[in-house]
Amino acid sequence: YTQNKVRIEFSRGELTSAGKNEQTPVIYSKPSGDSGMALYNIDFVNTYPQTTNTAALAADFYGANIAAYGCSFVGFQDTLLANKGTQVFSNCYVEGSVDFIWGFSTAYFHQCMIVSNTPGAYIAAHSRATADAPGGYVFESSVITYSATYGNNFGRSYLGRPYNQFSVAVYMNSYIDKHISSAGWAVWQTNNPQT
């Protein structure tokens, strides 16, 4: 991704309470059937500024057999929606702030840079319908770090929080930087922990 020559930008944000998240992504992909899609070496950037409770997606992937190789997904809240189906992200760069990798799919992140750009970030917010439903996020051999805009409020960000009580997010064989809280994980909300 460091040598990518194609960069696609878009600037749109919507309040999360409005239910219009899927009107904000730079790329929205919903292939029919099992046709799938593969992306190579493209940067997708939602330039909408950090705004409280505002979704500004760089990508929304909905469907089976979707893969991104050497791509970048940059935004703030809700950057990458691994929505439904199955996705693979290999050697990609994903940057954001609140719940910036989220959704309901089965997604595998291999050798990716996962970058928090504001303190108090939550990386993964995953959801499944039931305890035995397929799905979850796996981050393997990845680097979990922070950007130059993050500042020096270390220990205030989290690997994730449960979008519902059946949330699954696994980090394995990965480097986790000092910006992540020693607790590792956060509750969804104080009055609705969903753990």
Phi, psi and omega in degrees: 000338182291342180249013180300142181249350181249124180229124179246122182243151177205149179231104174205136175224149178223144176302137181298331180289344182279346180069028182244024182309318186284005172264000186256347189288152173291318175233133175235121182232127176220079180294151181276144178059222179255024185297325176071183181194144174232134177244141180228127168052053175232138176261129178244117187230121172264112187274004179300131186290160176303121181219131183305133177056035181235121177279136176215087188280142168272327182209148174225110181250121186229105177144173182276153171058050175253134181221146176230129181237123178064028181259160174241142177229112188233134177188206175239259182284135175062039185308306186240114177262099172275083200288286180222157178095213181231136180223150173234133175237115183238131180053042180255166177240124179233122183232137177183194184234278186268123177046050192278355165232113189212165175137206193229011188266184166254115184227138180242124180249114184242125179053047181257157170261118180249113196237120175275132182250001174216149177296152181080022182284153171236124183283289187261134172226093185255157179216145172226154183289322181218170181295331181258007177288147176292158175134164180140165178246135175238125176251113182237138177051043183247168177247121180256107188217194183227160183267175178294336180277354185294325183090202184237028176269073185283157179079015184245003179248165188227152177296334178169178174213151188282119177293333167207180187290351180253018181301141176226125172214125183238131173246124180222143178050040184238155176271127179244119186280175188287353179284344181280133178301146178297337176292333179082308187237155178238162173279165178294303175214154181303317182273359179210073189294326179060027178261000000 
